[in-house]
Short mmCIF file of C-alpha atoms in Angstrom, two decimals:
data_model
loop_
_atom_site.label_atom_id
_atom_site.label_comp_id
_atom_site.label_asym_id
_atom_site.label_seq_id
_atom_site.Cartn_x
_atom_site.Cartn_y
_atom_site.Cartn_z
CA UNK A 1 -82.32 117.14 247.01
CA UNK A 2 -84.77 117.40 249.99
CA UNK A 3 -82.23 119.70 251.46
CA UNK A 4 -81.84 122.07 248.68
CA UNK A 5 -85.92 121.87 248.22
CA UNK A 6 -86.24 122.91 251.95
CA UNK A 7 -83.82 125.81 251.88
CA UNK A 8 -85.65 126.91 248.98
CA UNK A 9 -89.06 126.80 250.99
CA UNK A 10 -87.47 128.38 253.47
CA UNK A 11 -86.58 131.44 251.40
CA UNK A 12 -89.71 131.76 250.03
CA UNK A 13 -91.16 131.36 253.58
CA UNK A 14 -88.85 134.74 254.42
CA UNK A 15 -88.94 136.37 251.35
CA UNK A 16 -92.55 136.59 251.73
CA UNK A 17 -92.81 137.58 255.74
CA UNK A 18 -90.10 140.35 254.43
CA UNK A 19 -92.57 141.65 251.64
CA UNK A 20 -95.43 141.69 253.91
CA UNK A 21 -93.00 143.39 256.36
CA UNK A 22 -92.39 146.19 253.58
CA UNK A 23 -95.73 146.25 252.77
CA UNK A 24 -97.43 146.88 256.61
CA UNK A 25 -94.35 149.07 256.81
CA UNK A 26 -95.45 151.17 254.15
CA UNK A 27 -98.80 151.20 254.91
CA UNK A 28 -98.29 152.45 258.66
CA UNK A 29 -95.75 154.78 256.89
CA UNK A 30 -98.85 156.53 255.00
CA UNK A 31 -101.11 156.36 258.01
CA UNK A 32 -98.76 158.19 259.88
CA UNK A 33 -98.40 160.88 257.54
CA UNK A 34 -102.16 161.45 257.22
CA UNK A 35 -102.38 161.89 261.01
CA UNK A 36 -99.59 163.65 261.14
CA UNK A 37 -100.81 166.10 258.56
CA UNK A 38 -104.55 166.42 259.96
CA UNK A 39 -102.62 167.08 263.59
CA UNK A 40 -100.83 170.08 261.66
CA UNK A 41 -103.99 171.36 259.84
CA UNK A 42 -105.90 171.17 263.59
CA UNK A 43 -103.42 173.10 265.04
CA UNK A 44 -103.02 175.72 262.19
CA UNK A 45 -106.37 176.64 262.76
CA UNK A 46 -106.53 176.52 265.93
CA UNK A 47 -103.72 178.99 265.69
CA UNK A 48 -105.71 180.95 263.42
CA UNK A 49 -108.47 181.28 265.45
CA UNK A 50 -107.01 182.75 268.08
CA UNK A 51 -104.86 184.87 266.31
CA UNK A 52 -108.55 186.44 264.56
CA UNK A 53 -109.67 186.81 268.23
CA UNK A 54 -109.76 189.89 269.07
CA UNK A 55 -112.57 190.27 272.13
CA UNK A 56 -110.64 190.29 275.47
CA UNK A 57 -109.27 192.94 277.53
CA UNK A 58 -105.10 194.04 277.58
CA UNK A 59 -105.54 193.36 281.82
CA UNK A 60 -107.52 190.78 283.30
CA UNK A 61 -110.02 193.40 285.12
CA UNK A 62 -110.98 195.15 281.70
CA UNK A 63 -111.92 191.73 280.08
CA UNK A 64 -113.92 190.91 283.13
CA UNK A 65 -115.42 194.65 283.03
CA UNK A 66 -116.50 194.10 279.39
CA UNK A 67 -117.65 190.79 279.95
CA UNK A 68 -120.15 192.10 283.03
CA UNK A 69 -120.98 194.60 280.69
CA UNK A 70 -122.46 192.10 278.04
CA UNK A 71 -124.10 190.34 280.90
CA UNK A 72 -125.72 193.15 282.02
CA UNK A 73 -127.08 194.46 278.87
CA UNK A 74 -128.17 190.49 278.50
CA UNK A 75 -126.15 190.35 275.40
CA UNK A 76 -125.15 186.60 275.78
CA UNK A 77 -123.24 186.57 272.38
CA UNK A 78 -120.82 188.95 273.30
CA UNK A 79 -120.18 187.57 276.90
CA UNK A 80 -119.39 184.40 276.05
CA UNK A 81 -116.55 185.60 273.63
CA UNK A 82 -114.39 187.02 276.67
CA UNK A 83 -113.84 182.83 276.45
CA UNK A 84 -111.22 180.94 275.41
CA UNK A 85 -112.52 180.54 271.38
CA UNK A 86 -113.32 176.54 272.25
CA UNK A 87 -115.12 177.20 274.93
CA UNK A 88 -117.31 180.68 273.38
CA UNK A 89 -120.20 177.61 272.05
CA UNK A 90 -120.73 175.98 275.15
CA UNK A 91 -120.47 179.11 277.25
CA UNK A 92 -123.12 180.80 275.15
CA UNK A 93 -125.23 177.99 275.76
CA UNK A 94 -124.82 178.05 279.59
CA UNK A 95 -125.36 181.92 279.13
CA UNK A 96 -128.56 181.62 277.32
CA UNK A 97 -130.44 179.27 279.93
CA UNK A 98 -129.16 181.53 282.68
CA UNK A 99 -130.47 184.25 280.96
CA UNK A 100 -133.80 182.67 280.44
CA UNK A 101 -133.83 181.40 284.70
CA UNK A 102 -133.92 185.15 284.84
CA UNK A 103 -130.59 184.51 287.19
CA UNK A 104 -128.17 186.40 285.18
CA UNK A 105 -128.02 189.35 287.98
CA UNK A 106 -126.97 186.78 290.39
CA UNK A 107 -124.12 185.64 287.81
CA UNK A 108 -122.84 189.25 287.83
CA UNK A 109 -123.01 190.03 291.43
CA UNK A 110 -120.55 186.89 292.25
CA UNK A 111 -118.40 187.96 289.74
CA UNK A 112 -118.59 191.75 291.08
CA UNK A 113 -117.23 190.60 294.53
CA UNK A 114 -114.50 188.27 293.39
CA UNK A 115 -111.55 187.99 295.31
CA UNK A 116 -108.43 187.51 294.13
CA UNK A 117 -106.65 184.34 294.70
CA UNK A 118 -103.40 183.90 292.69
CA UNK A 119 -101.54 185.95 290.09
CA UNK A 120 -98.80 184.37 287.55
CA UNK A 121 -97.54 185.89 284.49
CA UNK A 122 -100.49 184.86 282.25
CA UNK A 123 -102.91 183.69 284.69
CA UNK A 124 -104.51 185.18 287.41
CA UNK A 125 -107.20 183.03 290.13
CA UNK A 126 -110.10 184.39 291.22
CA UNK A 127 -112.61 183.01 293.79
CA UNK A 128 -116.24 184.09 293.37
CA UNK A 129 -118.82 183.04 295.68
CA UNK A 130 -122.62 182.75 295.45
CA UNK A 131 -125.50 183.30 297.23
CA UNK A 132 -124.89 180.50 298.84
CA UNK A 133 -121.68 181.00 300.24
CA UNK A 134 -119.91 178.56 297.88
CA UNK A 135 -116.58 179.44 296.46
CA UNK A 136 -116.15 178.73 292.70
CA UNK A 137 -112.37 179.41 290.55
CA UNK A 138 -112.91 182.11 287.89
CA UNK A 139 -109.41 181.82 285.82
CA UNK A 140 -108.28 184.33 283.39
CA UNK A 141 -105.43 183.35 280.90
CA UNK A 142 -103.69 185.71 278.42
CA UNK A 143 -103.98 184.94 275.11
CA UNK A 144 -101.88 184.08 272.18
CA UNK A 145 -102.96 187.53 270.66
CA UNK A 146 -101.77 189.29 274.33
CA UNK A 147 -105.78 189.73 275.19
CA UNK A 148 -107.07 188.53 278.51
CA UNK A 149 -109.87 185.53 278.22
CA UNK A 150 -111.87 183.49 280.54
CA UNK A 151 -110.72 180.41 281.09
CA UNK A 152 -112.82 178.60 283.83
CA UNK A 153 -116.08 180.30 285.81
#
């Protein structure tokens, strides 16, 4: 009797662990799928954004031509699209409080004596360097729309 009355303990001791195995099964199951289906909507419109990007040049040197061109006519907005669209925010806001140092000049005369550092097939290296004689990377990166953007200055 005390045998049958612990195998039947026992059962209920595993039927139990395997429902609450099912159960945090199911629930990581559904957790999954809601990350995996944010991930998907992130990167659709991520996708989309770039794809309704259209500022950039078709060569590296007409983005940055059209990009010194905004700077010069102190049209911040426009400049800072020639960036990557995640970084067009951030870059407008480094834009702005250059433009109101009054150092914006200084800006485009480092990038008007770049010198080339490395080409690839969709990235070419620049190295500008400013008054003070310090080298910084300027990176341009083709697109997924085929235009030439900033990446890094």
């Amino acid at each position: 009797m005390k045998t049958q009355k612990s195998f039947k303990t026992v059962g209920i001791v595993i039927a139990l662990a395997a429902l609450l195995g099912i159960v945090l099964f199911a629930i990581g199951q559904k957790d999954y799928g809601d990350l995996r289906m944010r991930s998907e909507q992130a990167v659709d419109a991520m996708n989309k954004e770039y794809a309704e990007d259209t500022y950039g040049g078709a060569t590296p040197e007409e983005t940055l031509q059209l990009f010194t061109d905004a700077l010069k006519k102190g049209d911040t907005e426009l400049a800072s699209k020639y960036f990557l669209p995640e970084d067009q925010r951030s870059q407008l806001t480094r834009f702005n409080k250059i433009k109101n140092g009054g150092t914006l000049n200084v800006l485009i005369n480092a990038i008007e004596t770049r010198v080339i550092d490395n080409t690839e097939i969709d990235v070419v290296r620049y190295i500008i360097v400013n008054s003070e004689g310090l080298g910084s990377p300027l990176v341009l990166v083709k697109s997924l729309n085929e235009n030439w953007k900033i990446r890094t200055l």
